Each structure stands twice: as C-alpha cells, then as structure tokens.
Short mmCIF file of C-alpha atoms and ligand atoms in Angstrom, two decimals:
data_model
loop_
_atom_site.label_atom_id
_atom_site.label_comp_id
_atom_site.label_asym_id
_atom_site.label_seq_id
_atom_site.Cartn_x
_atom_site.Cartn_y
_atom_site.Cartn_z
CA MET I 1 12.00 -5.19 19.01
CA LEU I 2 12.97 -3.41 22.41
CA ILE I 3 15.97 -0.59 22.78
CA VAL I 4 16.90 -0.55 26.74
CA TYR I 5 19.87 2.06 27.26
CA TYR I 6 21.76 3.57 29.81
CA SER I 7 23.39 6.90 29.34
CA VAL I 8 24.47 9.41 32.10
CA SER I 9 27.54 11.62 31.00
CA ASN I 10 26.52 13.39 27.96
CA GLY I 11 23.62 11.19 26.23
CA ASN I 12 25.91 9.67 23.91
CA THR I 13 24.20 5.96 24.33
CA LYS I 14 20.99 7.77 24.19
CA ARG I 15 21.54 9.49 21.04
CA ILE I 16 22.50 6.18 19.54
CA ALA I 17 19.63 4.40 21.10
CA GLU I 18 17.28 6.93 19.47
CA GLN I 19 18.81 6.67 16.18
CA LEU I 20 17.95 2.69 16.39
CA GLN I 21 14.25 3.81 17.73
CA LYS I 22 13.56 5.94 14.80
CA ALA I 23 14.88 3.29 12.21
CA PHE I 24 12.83 0.64 13.60
CA GLY I 25 9.86 2.36 15.12
CA ALA I 26 10.61 0.07 18.36
CA ASP I 27 9.85 0.71 21.55
CA ILE I 28 12.67 2.41 23.79
CA ALA I 29 13.28 2.32 27.93
CA GLN I 30 15.93 3.99 29.89
CA ILE I 31 17.71 2.40 32.56
CA GLU I 32 17.86 4.57 35.47
CA THR I 33 19.37 4.12 39.00
CA ILE I 34 17.01 4.94 41.95
CA LYS I 35 20.04 7.22 43.32
CA PRO I 36 21.55 9.29 40.70
CA TYR I 37 25.15 9.74 40.41
CA SER I 38 25.87 13.44 41.33
CA GLY I 39 29.09 15.61 40.89
CA SER I 40 31.54 16.15 38.18
CA TYR I 41 32.40 13.94 35.66
CA ASN I 42 35.78 13.11 37.13
CA GLU I 43 33.81 12.40 40.43
CA ILE I 44 31.54 9.93 38.34
CA VAL I 45 34.50 8.36 36.85
CA ASP I 46 36.12 7.60 40.34
CA GLN I 47 33.08 6.34 41.82
CA GLY I 48 32.63 4.11 38.89
CA LYS I 49 35.97 2.73 39.20
CA ARG I 50 35.15 1.85 42.77
CA GLU I 51 31.79 0.39 41.47
CA VAL I 52 33.18 -1.44 38.86
CA ASP I 53 36.10 -3.01 41.17
CA GLN I 54 33.51 -4.18 43.60
CA GLY I 55 31.22 -5.68 41.39
CA TYR I 56 28.21 -3.17 42.82
CA ARG I 57 24.88 -3.60 41.22
CA PRO I 58 23.04 -0.25 42.11
CA ALA I 59 19.44 -0.76 42.34
CA ILE I 60 17.28 0.64 39.59
CA LYS I 61 13.83 1.76 38.62
CA SER I 62 11.39 -0.57 37.03
CA LEU I 63 11.42 -0.12 33.46
CA SER I 64 8.58 1.76 31.69
CA VAL I 65 8.02 -1.49 29.55
CA ASN I 66 8.14 -5.27 30.43
CA PRO I 67 11.29 -6.74 28.41
CA ALA I 68 9.77 -10.31 28.78
CA GLU I 69 7.26 -9.09 26.14
CA TYR I 70 9.90 -8.92 23.33
CA GLY I 71 11.61 -11.40 21.38
CA VAL I 72 14.58 -8.98 20.26
CA VAL I 73 15.93 -6.54 22.51
CA ALA I 74 18.99 -4.15 21.85
CA ILE I 75 20.94 -3.08 24.87
CA GLY I 76 23.31 -0.03 24.98
CA THR I 77 25.43 0.85 27.54
CA SER I 78 28.46 3.49 28.11
CA THR I 79 31.80 2.00 28.81
CA TRP I 80 32.48 2.22 32.60
CA TRP I 81 36.23 1.03 33.00
CA TYR I 82 36.11 -1.22 30.30
CA THR I 83 32.79 -2.90 31.11
CA MET I 84 29.26 -2.15 31.04
CA ALA I 85 27.98 0.62 33.40
CA PRO I 86 26.92 -1.12 36.70
CA ALA I 87 23.31 -0.23 36.21
CA VAL I 88 23.05 -2.11 33.00
CA LEU I 89 24.54 -5.29 34.98
CA SER I 90 21.65 -4.54 37.52
CA PHE I 91 18.92 -4.46 34.73
CA LEU I 92 20.72 -7.80 32.85
CA GLU I 93 20.58 -9.99 35.89
CA SER I 94 17.01 -8.90 36.61
CA CYS I 95 15.74 -10.54 33.23
CA ASP I 96 15.33 -13.89 31.88
CA TRP I 97 17.44 -13.95 28.64
CA LYS I 98 16.36 -17.32 27.51
CA GLY I 99 15.20 -17.63 23.72
CA LYS I 100 15.68 -14.00 23.18
CA THR I 101 17.76 -12.35 20.34
CA VAL I 102 20.11 -9.42 22.06
CA ILE I 103 21.74 -6.86 20.15
CA PRO I 104 24.63 -5.15 22.33
CA PHE I 105 26.14 -1.79 21.57
CA GLN I 106 28.33 0.31 23.45
CA THR I 107 29.54 3.74 23.27
CA HIS I 108 33.26 4.51 24.16
CA GLY I 109 35.72 7.13 24.69
CA GLY I 110 38.65 5.05 22.55
CA TRP I 111 38.95 2.06 25.11
CA PRO I 112 35.92 -0.07 24.55
CA GLY I 113 37.47 -2.94 26.86
CA HIS I 114 35.44 -6.17 27.30
CA VAL I 115 31.78 -4.59 27.12
CA ILE I 116 30.48 -7.01 24.43
CA LYS I 117 31.95 -9.97 26.00
CA ASP I 118 30.52 -9.10 29.43
CA ILE I 119 26.70 -8.28 28.20
CA LYS I 120 26.93 -11.81 26.67
CA ALA I 121 28.24 -13.43 29.52
CA VAL I 122 25.40 -11.96 31.71
CA CYS I 123 22.35 -12.80 29.33
CA LYS I 124 22.16 -16.47 29.67
CA GLY I 125 20.53 -18.40 27.07
CA ALA I 126 20.08 -15.25 24.63
CA ASP I 127 21.38 -15.68 21.05
CA PHE I 128 23.35 -12.43 19.97
CA SER I 129 23.79 -10.64 16.66
CA HIS I 130 24.95 -7.31 15.24
CA GLU I 131 27.16 -5.98 18.21
CA MET I 132 28.07 -2.55 17.73
CA ALA I 133 30.72 0.01 19.24
CA VAL I 134 30.24 3.64 18.70
CA GLN I 135 33.40 5.74 19.81
CA PHE I 136 33.17 9.28 21.07
CA ASP I 137 35.93 11.84 21.94
CA SER I 138 38.80 10.54 24.38
CA THR I 139 37.83 13.22 27.15
CA GLY I 140 34.11 11.81 27.63
CA GLY I 141 32.68 14.63 25.71
CA ALA I 142 29.82 14.18 23.17
CA GLU I 143 31.84 14.47 19.92
CA GLN I 144 31.08 11.53 17.99
CA VAL I 145 34.26 9.76 16.35
CA THR I 146 32.76 6.74 14.74
CA PRO I 147 31.48 8.15 11.27
CA ASP I 148 27.67 8.29 10.84
CA LYS I 149 27.71 5.77 7.63
CA GLU I 150 29.22 2.94 10.20
CA ILE I 151 25.86 3.59 12.21
CA GLU I 152 23.72 3.54 8.99
CA THR I 153 25.55 0.41 7.61
CA TRP I 154 24.88 -1.11 11.11
CA ILE I 155 21.20 -0.16 10.91
CA LYS I 156 20.93 -1.50 7.31
CA GLN I 157 22.36 -4.61 8.23
CA MET I 158 19.92 -5.18 11.04
CA LYS I 159 16.76 -4.23 8.74
CA GLY I 160 18.38 -6.89 6.04
CA GLU I 161 18.28 -9.78 8.66
CA ASN I 162 15.29 -8.95 11.12
C1 FMN U 1 32.76 5.93 35.34
C2 FMN U 1 33.00 6.08 34.04
C3 FMN U 1 33.80 5.23 33.27
C4 FMN U 1 34.46 5.49 32.08
N1 FMN U 1 35.37 4.36 31.44
C5 FMN U 1 35.96 4.19 30.16
C6 FMN U 1 36.13 3.06 29.56
O1 FMN U 1 36.72 2.39 30.02
N2 FMN U 1 36.68 3.57 28.17
C7 FMN U 1 36.13 4.17 27.19
O2 FMN U 1 36.71 4.33 26.41
N3 FMN U 1 35.48 5.23 27.97
C8 FMN U 1 35.05 5.36 29.13
N4 FMN U 1 34.50 6.42 29.63
C9 FMN U 1 33.69 7.49 28.87
C10 FMN U 1 32.48 7.09 28.34
O3 FMN U 1 32.08 5.55 28.23
C11 FMN U 1 31.75 7.94 27.03
O4 FMN U 1 32.11 9.18 27.05
C12 FMN U 1 30.64 7.46 26.73
O5 FMN U 1 30.33 7.74 25.35
C13 FMN U 1 29.46 8.07 27.49
O6 FMN U 1 28.21 7.66 27.06
P1 FMN U 1 27.09 8.40 27.81
O7 FMN U 1 26.83 9.88 27.48
O8 FMN U 1 25.79 7.78 27.19
O9 FMN U 1 26.98 8.32 29.26
C14 FMN U 1 33.78 6.20 31.01
C15 FMN U 1 33.13 7.32 31.69
C16 FMN U 1 32.36 7.32 32.85
C17 FMN U 1 31.43 8.27 33.63
#
C-alpha cells in the first residue's frame, strides 16, 4: 500500500497520513507544488478559491515513489473550497488508476463538500474503499474535531479487509 497526501496549512492531512503509515508500515509520499503557496492563511484561501473556480492544475514535483507499482493507494487531501486541493487534481490526472484500489480521505474544517465524489470521478477505472473525512476546527487550525476513536476504527476496518 502507498499513501499519497497533500497538506499545506497545518499539516492536518499529513498527521492523518502518518497515522495510516504507522498502522500499515506502508510507503508514503507527499504531493508538492513546484511553486510553493506563500502569504497569510487568508491569502492562500483566496488564491485557492480562484484556482478551484478556474479548474487550475498547478505543476507538481515528481513523487518520491512510483504509484504504478502499488495495488492499493490511499489518497489524502485537505478540502479546498469543497473539493480536493488543486495539486491533488494535478497528481490524480497524471496517473493510470485502472485496476487499483483507492482509499480516499480528506481533512476539512466543517464543510467537507464533494471531495470524495470528485476524487472518485478523476480516478477512472479504480475501485474505492474505506473513504474517510476527518474534521479539524472551523478556523483552519490544527485542532482535531473528529475523535481519535473514529480514526482508530477506520484503520481497524481497513486492516480487517486488506
Ligand atoms: C484554500 C483553502 C480552502 C479551504 N476550503 C475549505 C472548505 O471548503 N471546507 C472546509 O471545511 N475547510 C476548508 N479549508 C480548511 C482546510 O480544509 C482544513 O483546515 C484542512 O484540515 C487543512 O489541512 P492541511 O493542514 O493538511 O493543509 C480550506 C483551507 C484552505 C487553505
């Protein structure tokens, strides 16, 4: 199993991805844009809105691993304006998902939107299982709202079936 995640604000998504990584001893890789986002949180929120509205796909660095070599790929994104972060869209469109099992997960601040549905629409030909949304606080901060227990249950269910 490979875990691929994108995390820019507080490392919220990174935290969840690392929990999975520890539980499964899986490989892990981070999606990064070539041009880093800069400015205040609110500036990034505004830039993100423009990018999502325009369907922008930022250029991303090549991953440290080759997703083609894995049968199961967990994909984690923070929520950007009710959908996945643009960098995740760039990544998903760069891979062939046929025959793979994708585990989509998101972090959000209370407005999860249609992230999981959008990931499913882009990963053509994949099977999906164990989708998960983890809520953090509504101000874009690092305080986890979803209880740890729910995350543990999610991991246990994955272990039961994989
Ligand atoms: C550009 C941008 C847009 C966001 N849009 C949403 C949103 O639509 N719904 C929501 O619940 N949270 C939204 N957030 C909050 C983040 O999804 C949330 O804080 C997430 O956990 C951040 O993850 P990270 O620390 O891994 O980047 C947005 C944050 C940013 C930077």
